[in-house]
Amino acid sequence: MILLIPAYEPDDRLIALVTSIRTAAPDVHILIVDDGSGGAYGAVFDGARGLGATVIGHQANRGKGAALKSGFRHAGRTHPGEAIVCADCDGQHDVDDILRVADRVRTARTSMVLGARQFSGRVPVRSRFGNAVTRLLVRLATRLSLQDTQTGLRGYPASMVAWLQTVDGDRFEYELNLLLHATGAGYAVEEVEIATIYLEGNASSHFRPVADSVRIYAPLLRFLLSSLGAFVVDTAALLVLVALTGALLPAVVGARVLSSTVNFLVNRTLVFARGTDKPVRTAAAQYWLLAGVLLAANYGLLLVLTQLGLGLLPAKVLTEAALWVTGYQVQRRFVFAPPRASAVERPVAEPSRALGADVR
């Protein structure tokens, strides 16, 4: 088992964590990634080395996601076949909880294991609110009902290590991207309840509320904006065509052909950029198959709602809202999903010399 700890400008709590793990589970390999903390923090990392931890590093700060991926590369190369547990360096995770996640991931062959906080007691407002928003968005996007989507305590079986290196994101958005892409890559997500610990109001966190929130929510926001744009085109075209023809079915079909063409082009180039790895003909065929299924569902729901006496415009809004989640999931998992990555098909670049073991 490997304990991977990304660290940026850590204090003595990192030493305390390494000491506690060494005492409670001396067989655990501790791997620390210094994410460009600078020479002023050398004594902390030297102290961790002195306790038997392996320290690798970035010469400049690159973000938590980049640090985790550097750790996954190093662990996969030096300890192949080992499961990995990731924990923060600032004392937010109790050692007993870390070991509980480690015990669970040992038996989870294809499952990501999250240490889920219950958010009881005194929790900073930004943390409580941020987790609530992210939890809702993840559920809409993936249908995963999770208690804690922002936890830094996570366990990954050895089977996931190669895949973990292929997921986009270099900063805090990386861990959300793992949740968004896990089920599409064939991995389950489980939770283990852990204590909720916020030291000094979470003052040690390097999370930037505005910039990092934009990064975290960007994938879902891009899809939402694309969907809203397509909805505007589709609704306007529907109203015009109904007025011109007086018939619902041809109006629905004509409006959907126009709006789905716009939506396909925007989603392929802007929303699911990695989907451009797939040939455009293949993606287009899958997209239009999905569009046909959604069109049938769209027409059926509109017909039922209007026959029940609901106006065309509110019926259209309800119909699109009901089908939005399905459309997002299918496009992300199948239509615009890149080819399944493996260590052979998509080799990950080796880290620079600044990432060698015990480098400062």
mmCIF file of C-alpha atoms in Angstrom:
data_model
loop_
_atom_site.group_PDB
_atom_site.id
_atom_site.type_symbol
_atom_site.label_atom_id
_atom_site.label_comp_id
_atom_site.label_asym_id
_atom_site.label_seq_id
_atom_site.Cartn_x
_atom_site.Cartn_y
_atom_site.Cartn_z
ATOM 1 C CA MET A 1 0.000 0.000 0.000
ATOM 2 C CA ILE A 2 1.230 3.491 -0.893
ATOM 3 C CA LEU A 3 0.185 6.695 0.878
ATOM 4 C CA LEU A 4 0.514 9.566 -1.602
ATOM 5 C CA ILE A 5 0.625 13.073 -0.122
ATOM 6 C CA PRO A 6 0.710 16.147 -2.400
ATOM 7 C CA ALA A 7 2.275 19.015 -0.462
ATOM 8 C CA TYR A 8 2.581 22.724 -1.168
ATOM 9 C CA GLU A 9 4.244 24.885 1.482
ATOM 10 C CA PRO A 10 3.558 22.385 4.302
ATOM 11 C CA ASP A 11 4.218 22.926 7.993
ATOM 12 C CA ASP A 12 5.007 20.540 10.851
ATOM 13 C CA ARG A 13 1.617 18.854 10.447
ATOM 14 C CA LEU A 14 3.138 16.936 7.540
ATOM 15 C CA ILE A 15 5.829 15.600 9.874
ATOM 16 C CA ALA A 16 3.167 14.679 12.435
ATOM 17 C CA LEU A 17 1.181 12.807 9.763
ATOM 18 C CA VAL A 18 4.230 10.846 8.571
ATOM 19 C CA THR A 19 5.145 10.016 12.168
ATOM 20 C CA SER A 20 1.635 8.779 12.951
ATOM 21 C CA ILE A 21 1.460 6.607 9.834
ATOM 22 C CA ARG A 22 4.913 5.172 10.536
ATOM 23 C CA THR A 23 3.761 4.226 14.046
ATOM 24 C CA ALA A 24 0.338 2.840 13.093
ATOM 25 C CA ALA A 25 1.252 1.106 9.815
ATOM 26 C CA PRO A 26 5.025 0.764 9.299
ATOM 27 C CA ASP A 27 4.516 -1.342 6.151
ATOM 28 C CA VAL A 28 2.875 1.544 4.251
ATOM 29 C CA HIS A 29 5.116 3.261 1.681
ATOM 30 C CA ILE A 30 4.821 7.039 2.056
ATOM 31 C CA LEU A 31 5.320 9.100 -1.116
ATOM 32 C CA ILE A 32 5.295 12.908 -0.871
ATOM 33 C CA VAL A 33 5.176 15.230 -3.870
ATOM 34 C CA ASP A 34 6.634 18.679 -3.177
ATOM 35 C CA ASP A 35 4.650 20.865 -5.569
ATOM 36 C CA GLY A 36 7.193 23.669 -5.902
ATOM 37 C CA SER A 37 7.182 24.815 -2.282
ATOM 38 C CA GLY A 38 10.640 26.384 -2.501
ATOM 39 C CA GLY A 39 13.769 26.257 -0.359
ATOM 40 C CA ALA A 40 12.096 27.771 2.692
ATOM 41 C CA TYR A 41 10.262 24.483 3.239
ATOM 42 C CA GLY A 42 13.266 22.225 2.774
ATOM 43 C CA ALA A 43 13.506 21.415 6.482
ATOM 44 C CA VAL A 44 9.969 20.009 6.502
ATOM 45 C CA PHE A 45 10.655 17.712 3.567
ATOM 46 C CA ASP A 46 14.037 16.713 5.012
ATOM 47 C CA GLY A 47 12.237 15.766 8.206
ATOM 48 C CA ALA A 48 9.821 13.573 6.249
ATOM 49 C CA ARG A 49 12.751 11.890 4.497
ATOM 50 C CA GLY A 50 14.366 11.267 7.836
ATOM 51 C CA LEU A 51 11.253 9.352 8.872
ATOM 52 C CA GLY A 52 11.522 7.102 5.809
ATOM 53 C CA ALA A 53 9.227 8.887 3.335
ATOM 54 C CA THR A 54 10.136 9.211 -0.317
ATOM 55 C CA VAL A 55 10.005 12.808 -1.559
ATOM 56 C CA ILE A 56 9.797 13.800 -5.210
ATOM 57 C CA GLY A 57 9.191 17.301 -6.430
ATOM 58 C CA HIS A 58 8.270 19.967 -8.965
ATOM 59 C CA GLN A 59 10.619 22.893 -9.363
ATOM 60 C CA ALA A 60 7.619 25.252 -9.631
ATOM 61 C CA ASN A 61 4.053 25.012 -8.358
ATOM 62 C CA ARG A 62 1.879 23.197 -10.889
ATOM 63 C CA GLY A 63 -1.248 22.407 -8.877
ATOM 64 C CA LYS A 64 -2.708 19.541 -6.897
ATOM 65 C CA GLY A 65 -3.805 17.574 -9.956
ATOM 66 C CA ALA A 66 -0.330 17.725 -11.479
ATOM 67 C CA ALA A 67 1.223 16.681 -8.159
ATOM 68 C CA LEU A 68 -1.118 13.703 -7.857
ATOM 69 C CA LYS A 69 -0.394 12.572 -11.418
ATOM 70 C CA SER A 70 3.355 12.848 -10.791
ATOM 71 C CA GLY A 71 2.854 10.679 -7.724
ATOM 72 C CA PHE A 72 0.819 8.121 -9.671
ATOM 73 C CA ARG A 73 3.549 7.918 -12.321
ATOM 74 C CA HIS A 74 6.267 7.422 -9.732
ATOM 75 C CA ALA A 75 4.245 4.872 -7.759
ATOM 76 C CA GLY A 76 3.311 2.913 -10.866
ATOM 77 C CA ARG A 77 6.949 2.751 -11.886
ATOM 78 C CA THR A 78 8.517 1.949 -8.518
ATOM 79 C CA HIS A 79 5.716 -0.060 -6.854
ATOM 80 C CA PRO A 80 3.684 -1.672 -9.649
ATOM 81 C CA GLY A 81 0.597 -3.524 -8.521
ATOM 82 C CA GLU A 82 0.203 -1.497 -5.298
ATOM 83 C CA ALA A 83 -3.004 0.303 -4.352
ATOM 84 C CA ILE A 84 -2.701 4.010 -3.538
ATOM 85 C CA VAL A 85 -4.363 6.141 -0.873
ATOM 86 C CA CYS A 86 -4.145 9.931 -1.262
ATOM 87 C CA ALA A 87 -4.332 12.246 1.753
ATOM 88 C CA ASP A 88 -3.802 15.962 2.325
ATOM 89 C CA CYS A 89 -0.705 17.208 4.114
ATOM 90 C CA ASP A 90 -2.378 19.650 6.518
ATOM 91 C CA GLY A 91 -3.768 17.368 9.214
ATOM 92 C CA GLN A 92 -7.338 17.339 7.900
ATOM 93 C CA HIS A 93 -7.388 13.542 7.801
ATOM 94 C CA ASP A 94 -7.260 11.366 10.883
ATOM 95 C CA VAL A 95 -4.785 8.488 10.701
ATOM 96 C CA ASP A 96 -7.469 5.957 11.634
ATOM 97 C CA ASP A 97 -9.607 7.210 8.730
ATOM 98 C CA ILE A 98 -6.677 6.959 6.318
ATOM 99 C CA LEU A 99 -6.145 3.346 7.337
ATOM 100 C CA ARG A 100 -9.879 2.577 7.035
ATOM 101 C CA VAL A 101 -9.841 3.811 3.447
ATOM 102 C CA ALA A 102 -6.665 1.786 2.864
ATOM 103 C CA ASP A 103 -8.331 -1.370 4.210
ATOM 104 C CA ARG A 104 -11.331 -0.865 1.934
ATOM 105 C CA VAL A 105 -9.342 -0.177 -1.222
ATOM 106 C CA ARG A 106 -7.346 -3.376 -0.733
ATOM 107 C CA THR A 107 -10.486 -5.337 -1.636
ATOM 108 C CA ALA A 108 -11.884 -2.865 -4.198
ATOM 109 C CA ARG A 109 -10.564 -4.166 -7.488
ATOM 110 C CA THR A 110 -12.336 -1.632 -9.718
ATOM 111 C CA SER A 111 -13.686 0.949 -7.268
ATOM 112 C CA MET A 112 -12.485 4.378 -6.241
ATOM 113 C CA VAL A 113 -12.963 4.721 -2.470
ATOM 114 C CA LEU A 114 -13.772 8.148 -1.045
ATOM 115 C CA GLY A 115 -13.338 9.116 2.594
ATOM 116 C CA ALA A 116 -16.691 10.864 3.027
ATOM 117 C CA ARG A 117 -17.106 13.575 5.653
ATOM 118 C CA GLN A 118 -20.563 14.050 7.181
ATOM 119 C CA PHE A 119 -20.149 17.861 7.583
ATOM 120 C CA SER A 120 -21.390 17.905 11.146
ATOM 121 C CA GLY A 121 -20.288 20.422 13.739
ATOM 122 C CA ARG A 122 -18.474 23.661 12.890
ATOM 123 C CA VAL A 123 -17.781 23.576 9.155
ATOM 124 C CA PRO A 124 -16.654 26.670 7.173
ATOM 125 C CA VAL A 125 -19.553 28.053 5.124
ATOM 126 C CA ARG A 126 -17.591 27.968 1.857
ATOM 127 C CA SER A 127 -16.773 24.293 2.381
ATOM 128 C CA ARG A 128 -20.346 23.312 3.226
ATOM 129 C CA PHE A 129 -21.778 25.324 0.313
ATOM 130 C CA GLY A 130 -19.119 24.202 -2.173
ATOM 131 C CA ASN A 131 -19.657 20.541 -1.403
ATOM 132 C CA ALA A 132 -23.441 20.894 -1.644
ATOM 133 C CA VAL A 133 -23.198 22.505 -5.095
ATOM 134 C CA THR A 134 -20.659 19.999 -6.384
ATOM 135 C CA ARG A 135 -22.637 17.078 -4.975
ATOM 136 C CA LEU A 136 -25.727 18.234 -6.893
ATOM 137 C CA LEU A 137 -23.832 18.765 -10.138
ATOM 138 C CA VAL A 138 -22.104 15.377 -9.912
ATOM 139 C CA ARG A 139 -25.432 13.689 -9.308
ATOM 140 C CA LEU A 140 -26.987 15.425 -12.322
ATOM 141 C CA ALA A 141 -24.023 14.544 -14.520
ATOM 142 C CA THR A 142 -23.310 10.976 -13.402
ATOM 143 C CA ARG A 143 -26.240 9.837 -11.236
ATOM 144 C CA LEU A 144 -23.742 9.129 -8.480
ATOM 145 C CA SER A 145 -25.300 9.973 -5.119
ATOM 146 C CA LEU A 146 -22.263 10.922 -3.038
ATOM 147 C CA GLN A 147 -21.985 12.469 0.408
ATOM 148 C CA ASP A 148 -18.622 14.167 -0.163
ATOM 149 C CA THR A 149 -17.360 15.023 -3.642
ATOM 150 C CA GLN A 150 -14.525 17.300 -2.491
ATOM 151 C CA THR A 151 -12.704 15.002 -0.108
ATOM 152 C CA GLY A 152 -8.953 14.766 -0.508
ATOM 153 C CA LEU A 153 -8.854 11.338 1.170
ATOM 154 C CA ARG A 154 -9.274 8.836 -1.648
ATOM 155 C CA GLY A 155 -8.179 5.296 -2.353
ATOM 156 C CA TYR A 156 -7.418 3.806 -5.763
ATOM 157 C CA PRO A 157 -6.810 0.128 -6.568
ATOM 158 C CA ALA A 158 -3.771 -0.763 -8.647
ATOM 159 C CA SER A 159 -6.006 -1.363 -11.680
ATOM 160 C CA MET A 160 -6.763 2.383 -11.848
ATOM 161 C CA VAL A 161 -3.231 3.775 -11.702
ATOM 162 C CA ALA A 162 -2.632 3.941 -15.469
ATOM 163 C CA TRP A 163 -6.068 5.512 -16.070
ATOM 164 C CA LEU A 164 -5.557 8.107 -13.324
ATOM 165 C CA GLN A 165 -2.669 9.566 -15.317
ATOM 166 C CA THR A 166 -4.824 10.196 -18.402
ATOM 167 C CA VAL A 167 -7.590 12.312 -16.846
ATOM 168 C CA ASP A 168 -7.470 16.049 -17.569
ATOM 169 C CA GLY A 169 -6.777 18.707 -14.956
ATOM 170 C CA ASP A 170 -3.721 20.053 -13.162
ATOM 171 C CA ARG A 171 -5.301 21.782 -10.193
ATOM 172 C CA PHE A 172 -8.311 21.236 -7.936
ATOM 173 C CA GLU A 173 -10.577 20.401 -10.894
ATOM 174 C CA TYR A 174 -8.676 17.139 -11.420
ATOM 175 C CA GLU A 175 -10.372 15.318 -8.542
ATOM 176 C CA LEU A 176 -13.831 16.332 -9.777
ATOM 177 C CA ASN A 177 -12.904 15.157 -13.281
ATOM 178 C CA LEU A 178 -12.051 11.749 -11.813
ATOM 179 C CA LEU A 179 -15.607 11.479 -10.477
ATOM 180 C CA LEU A 180 -17.125 12.674 -13.756
ATOM 181 C CA HIS A 181 -15.191 10.152 -15.846
ATOM 182 C CA ALA A 182 -14.922 7.147 -13.509
ATOM 183 C CA THR A 183 -18.168 5.374 -14.396
ATOM 184 C CA GLY A 184 -17.637 5.936 -18.109
ATOM 185 C CA ALA A 185 -14.219 4.276 -17.776
ATOM 186 C CA GLY A 186 -15.770 1.277 -16.026
ATOM 187 C CA TYR A 187 -14.935 2.135 -12.405
ATOM 188 C CA ALA A 188 -17.338 2.316 -9.479
ATOM 189 C CA VAL A 189 -17.209 4.897 -6.678
ATOM 190 C CA GLU A 190 -17.654 3.911 -3.030
ATOM 191 C CA GLU A 191 -17.605 5.904 0.192
ATOM 192 C CA VAL A 192 -16.268 5.218 3.682
ATOM 193 C CA GLU A 193 -17.463 7.546 6.438
ATOM 194 C CA ILE A 194 -14.695 9.600 8.048
ATOM 195 C CA ALA A 195 -14.456 12.398 10.604
ATOM 196 C CA THR A 196 -15.017 16.007 9.537
ATOM 197 C CA ILE A 197 -11.920 17.980 10.554
ATOM 198 C CA TYR A 198 -11.308 21.643 9.740
ATOM 199 C CA LEU A 199 -8.298 23.098 11.520
ATOM 200 C CA GLU A 200 -8.338 26.874 12.087
ATOM 201 C CA GLY A 201 -11.315 27.294 9.765
ATOM 202 C CA ASN A 202 -9.431 25.501 6.979
ATOM 203 C CA ALA A 203 -6.999 28.427 6.839
ATOM 204 C CA SER A 204 -4.196 26.194 5.520
ATOM 205 C CA SER A 205 -6.085 25.417 2.314
ATOM 206 C CA HIS A 206 -4.589 26.771 -0.919
ATOM 207 C CA PHE A 207 -7.990 26.652 -2.633
ATOM 208 C CA ARG A 208 -8.760 29.922 -4.466
ATOM 209 C CA PRO A 209 -12.544 30.372 -4.256
ATOM 210 C CA VAL A 210 -13.084 32.131 -7.606
ATOM 211 C CA ALA A 211 -10.343 30.799 -9.889
ATOM 212 C CA ASP A 212 -10.469 27.205 -8.667
ATOM 213 C CA SER A 213 -14.267 27.100 -8.583
ATOM 214 C CA VAL A 214 -14.308 28.113 -12.256
ATOM 215 C CA ARG A 215 -11.858 25.302 -13.030
ATOM 216 C CA ILE A 216 -13.875 22.755 -11.040
ATOM 217 C CA TYR A 217 -17.252 23.560 -12.531
ATOM 218 C CA ALA A 218 -16.053 24.365 -16.070
ATOM 219 C CA PRO A 219 -16.897 20.962 -17.669
ATOM 220 C CA LEU A 220 -20.493 21.068 -16.454
ATOM 221 C CA LEU A 221 -20.900 24.787 -17.098
ATOM 222 C CA ARG A 222 -19.700 24.430 -20.695
ATOM 223 C CA PHE A 223 -22.211 21.671 -21.321
ATOM 224 C CA LEU A 224 -24.963 23.672 -19.631
ATOM 225 C CA LEU A 225 -24.243 26.743 -21.780
ATOM 226 C CA SER A 226 -24.090 24.611 -24.919
ATOM 227 C CA SER A 227 -27.400 22.995 -23.993
ATOM 228 C CA LEU A 228 -28.991 26.357 -23.272
ATOM 229 C CA GLY A 229 -27.823 27.665 -26.641
ATOM 230 C CA ALA A 230 -29.265 24.638 -28.406
ATOM 231 C CA PHE A 231 -32.469 25.025 -26.389
ATOM 232 C CA VAL A 232 -32.866 28.632 -27.530
ATOM 233 C CA VAL A 233 -32.316 27.651 -31.180
ATOM 234 C CA ASP A 234 -34.633 24.654 -30.874
ATOM 235 C CA THR A 235 -37.413 26.549 -29.093
ATOM 236 C CA ALA A 236 -37.331 29.499 -31.489
ATOM 237 C CA ALA A 237 -37.370 27.178 -34.499
ATOM 238 C CA LEU A 238 -40.203 25.108 -32.984
ATOM 239 C CA LEU A 239 -42.414 28.138 -32.384
ATOM 240 C CA VAL A 240 -41.789 29.461 -35.898
ATOM 241 C CA LEU A 241 -42.399 26.116 -37.595
ATOM 242 C CA VAL A 242 -45.587 25.446 -35.622
ATOM 243 C CA ALA A 243 -46.852 28.877 -36.621
ATOM 244 C CA LEU A 244 -46.030 28.210 -40.284
ATOM 245 C CA THR A 245 -47.255 24.614 -40.547
ATOM 246 C CA GLY A 246 -49.757 24.183 -37.742
ATOM 247 C CA ALA A 247 -48.389 20.635 -37.208
ATOM 248 C CA LEU A 248 -46.389 19.584 -34.166
ATOM 249 C CA LEU A 249 -44.446 16.568 -35.492
ATOM 250 C CA PRO A 250 -42.715 18.197 -38.511
ATOM 251 C CA ALA A 251 -42.030 21.286 -36.404
ATOM 252 C CA VAL A 252 -40.349 19.203 -33.690
ATOM 253 C CA VAL A 253 -38.270 17.324 -36.273
ATOM 254 C CA GLY A 254 -37.189 20.434 -38.166
ATOM 255 C CA ALA A 255 -36.281 22.344 -35.017
ATOM 256 C CA ARG A 256 -34.294 19.417 -33.637
ATOM 257 C CA VAL A 257 -32.305 18.931 -36.865
ATOM 258 C CA LEU A 258 -31.200 22.565 -36.733
ATOM 259 C CA SER A 259 -30.451 22.730 -33.019
ATOM 260 C CA SER A 260 -28.728 19.341 -32.815
ATOM 261 C CA THR A 261 -26.368 20.258 -35.652
ATOM 262 C CA VAL A 262 -25.320 23.369 -33.756
ATOM 263 C CA ASN A 263 -25.076 21.385 -30.511
ATOM 264 C CA PHE A 264 -22.915 18.645 -32.059
ATOM 265 C CA LEU A 265 -20.386 21.135 -33.413
ATOM 266 C CA VAL A 266 -20.159 23.071 -30.135
ATOM 267 C CA ASN A 267 -19.901 19.964 -27.955
ATOM 268 C CA ARG A 268 -17.263 18.322 -30.124
ATOM 269 C CA THR A 269 -14.992 21.369 -30.313
ATOM 270 C CA LEU A 270 -15.558 23.119 -26.971
ATOM 271 C CA VAL A 271 -17.323 20.967 -24.380
ATOM 272 C CA PHE A 272 -15.817 17.503 -24.864
ATOM 273 C CA ALA A 273 -12.537 18.511 -26.472
ATOM 274 C CA ARG A 274 -10.958 15.093 -25.823
ATOM 275 C CA GLY A 275 -13.725 13.622 -27.954
ATOM 276 C CA THR A 276 -11.910 14.904 -31.020
ATOM 277 C CA ASP A 277 -9.677 11.825 -30.652
ATOM 278 C CA LYS A 278 -12.614 9.886 -32.084
ATOM 279 C CA PRO A 279 -13.213 10.063 -35.880
ATOM 280 C CA VAL A 280 -15.858 12.657 -36.674
ATOM 281 C CA ARG A 281 -17.961 10.155 -38.642
ATOM 282 C CA THR A 282 -18.120 7.785 -35.689
ATOM 283 C CA ALA A 283 -18.964 10.559 -33.247
ATOM 284 C CA ALA A 284 -21.544 12.023 -35.623
ATOM 285 C CA ALA A 285 -23.238 8.655 -36.157
ATOM 286 C CA GLN A 286 -23.458 8.055 -32.411
ATOM 287 C CA TYR A 287 -24.641 11.601 -31.784
ATOM 288 C CA TRP A 288 -27.423 11.389 -34.370
ATOM 289 C CA LEU A 289 -28.524 8.035 -33.001
ATOM 290 C CA LEU A 290 -28.778 9.661 -29.578
ATOM 291 C CA ALA A 291 -30.530 12.657 -31.131
ATOM 292 C CA GLY A 292 -33.079 10.344 -32.753
ATOM 293 C CA VAL A 293 -33.850 8.621 -29.455
ATOM 294 C CA LEU A 294 -34.107 11.941 -27.624
ATOM 295 C CA LEU A 295 -36.247 13.340 -30.426
ATOM 296 C CA ALA A 296 -38.749 10.524 -30.014
ATOM 297 C CA ALA A 297 -38.777 11.056 -26.260
ATOM 298 C CA ASN A 298 -39.046 14.807 -26.776
ATOM 299 C CA TYR A 299 -42.051 14.456 -29.055
ATOM 300 C CA GLY A 300 -43.755 11.937 -26.784
ATOM 301 C CA LEU A 301 -43.386 14.108 -23.700
ATOM 302 C CA LEU A 302 -44.490 17.240 -25.556
ATOM 303 C CA LEU A 303 -47.549 15.436 -26.888
ATOM 304 C CA VAL A 304 -48.560 14.162 -23.469
ATOM 305 C CA LEU A 305 -48.004 17.496 -21.729
ATOM 306 C CA THR A 306 -49.837 19.580 -24.337
ATOM 307 C CA GLN A 307 -52.769 17.143 -24.391
ATOM 308 C CA LEU A 308 -52.957 17.542 -20.626
ATOM 309 C CA GLY A 309 -53.542 21.228 -21.225
ATOM 310 C CA LEU A 310 -50.050 22.635 -20.635
ATOM 311 C CA GLY A 311 -48.948 25.407 -22.985
ATOM 312 C CA LEU A 312 -46.357 24.614 -25.654
ATOM 313 C CA LEU A 313 -43.595 26.798 -24.198
ATOM 314 C CA PRO A 314 -43.775 25.517 -20.580
ATOM 315 C CA ALA A 315 -44.163 21.954 -21.908
ATOM 316 C CA LYS A 316 -40.986 22.485 -23.956
ATOM 317 C CA VAL A 317 -39.071 23.741 -20.893
ATOM 318 C CA LEU A 318 -40.118 20.748 -18.769
ATOM 319 C CA THR A 319 -39.303 18.287 -21.558
ATOM 320 C CA GLU A 320 -35.807 19.649 -22.160
ATOM 321 C CA ALA A 321 -35.022 19.718 -18.435
ATOM 322 C CA ALA A 322 -36.077 16.071 -18.098
ATOM 323 C CA LEU A 323 -33.864 14.943 -20.999
ATOM 324 C CA TRP A 324 -30.826 17.130 -20.242
ATOM 325 C CA VAL A 325 -29.173 14.749 -17.773
ATOM 326 C CA THR A 326 -29.567 11.752 -20.074
ATOM 327 C CA GLY A 327 -28.095 13.685 -23.003
ATOM 328 C CA TYR A 328 -25.072 14.780 -20.976
ATOM 329 C CA GLN A 329 -24.275 11.334 -19.643
ATOM 330 C CA VAL A 330 -24.550 9.576 -23.012
ATOM 331 C CA GLN A 331 -22.439 12.180 -24.795
ATOM 332 C CA ARG A 332 -19.734 12.177 -22.109
ATOM 333 C CA ARG A 333 -19.545 8.397 -21.749
ATOM 334 C CA PHE A 334 -19.986 7.283 -25.350
ATOM 335 C CA VAL A 335 -20.354 9.881 -28.107
ATOM 336 C CA PHE A 336 -17.410 12.132 -27.235
ATOM 337 C CA ALA A 337 -15.460 9.770 -25.004
ATOM 338 C CA PRO A 338 -11.835 9.303 -26.133
ATOM 339 C CA PRO A 339 -10.614 5.773 -26.773
ATOM 340 C CA ARG A 340 -10.106 3.852 -23.523
ATOM 341 C CA ALA A 341 -6.572 4.611 -22.435
ATOM 342 C CA SER A 342 -4.112 2.014 -21.256
ATOM 343 C CA ALA A 343 -0.476 2.030 -20.348
ATOM 344 C CA VAL A 344 0.304 0.544 -23.762
ATOM 345 C CA GLU A 345 -2.044 2.559 -25.969
ATOM 346 C CA ARG A 346 -1.343 5.970 -24.424
ATOM 347 C CA PRO A 347 1.983 6.029 -22.645
ATOM 348 C CA VAL A 348 2.314 8.810 -20.138
ATOM 349 C CA ALA A 349 5.345 11.026 -20.490
ATOM 350 C CA GLU A 350 8.043 10.380 -17.948
ATOM 351 C CA PRO A 351 8.508 13.133 -15.389
ATOM 352 C CA SER A 352 11.404 15.496 -15.779
ATOM 353 C CA ARG A 353 14.599 15.040 -13.814
ATOM 354 C CA ALA A 354 13.131 17.395 -11.229
ATOM 355 C CA LEU A 355 10.718 14.599 -10.420
ATOM 356 C CA GLY A 356 13.242 11.987 -9.448
ATOM 357 C CA ALA A 357 13.042 10.385 -6.032
ATOM 358 C CA ASP A 358 14.339 12.502 -3.156
ATOM 359 C CA VAL A 359 14.805 15.602 -5.321
ATOM 360 C CA ARG A 360 14.510 19.094 -3.830
#
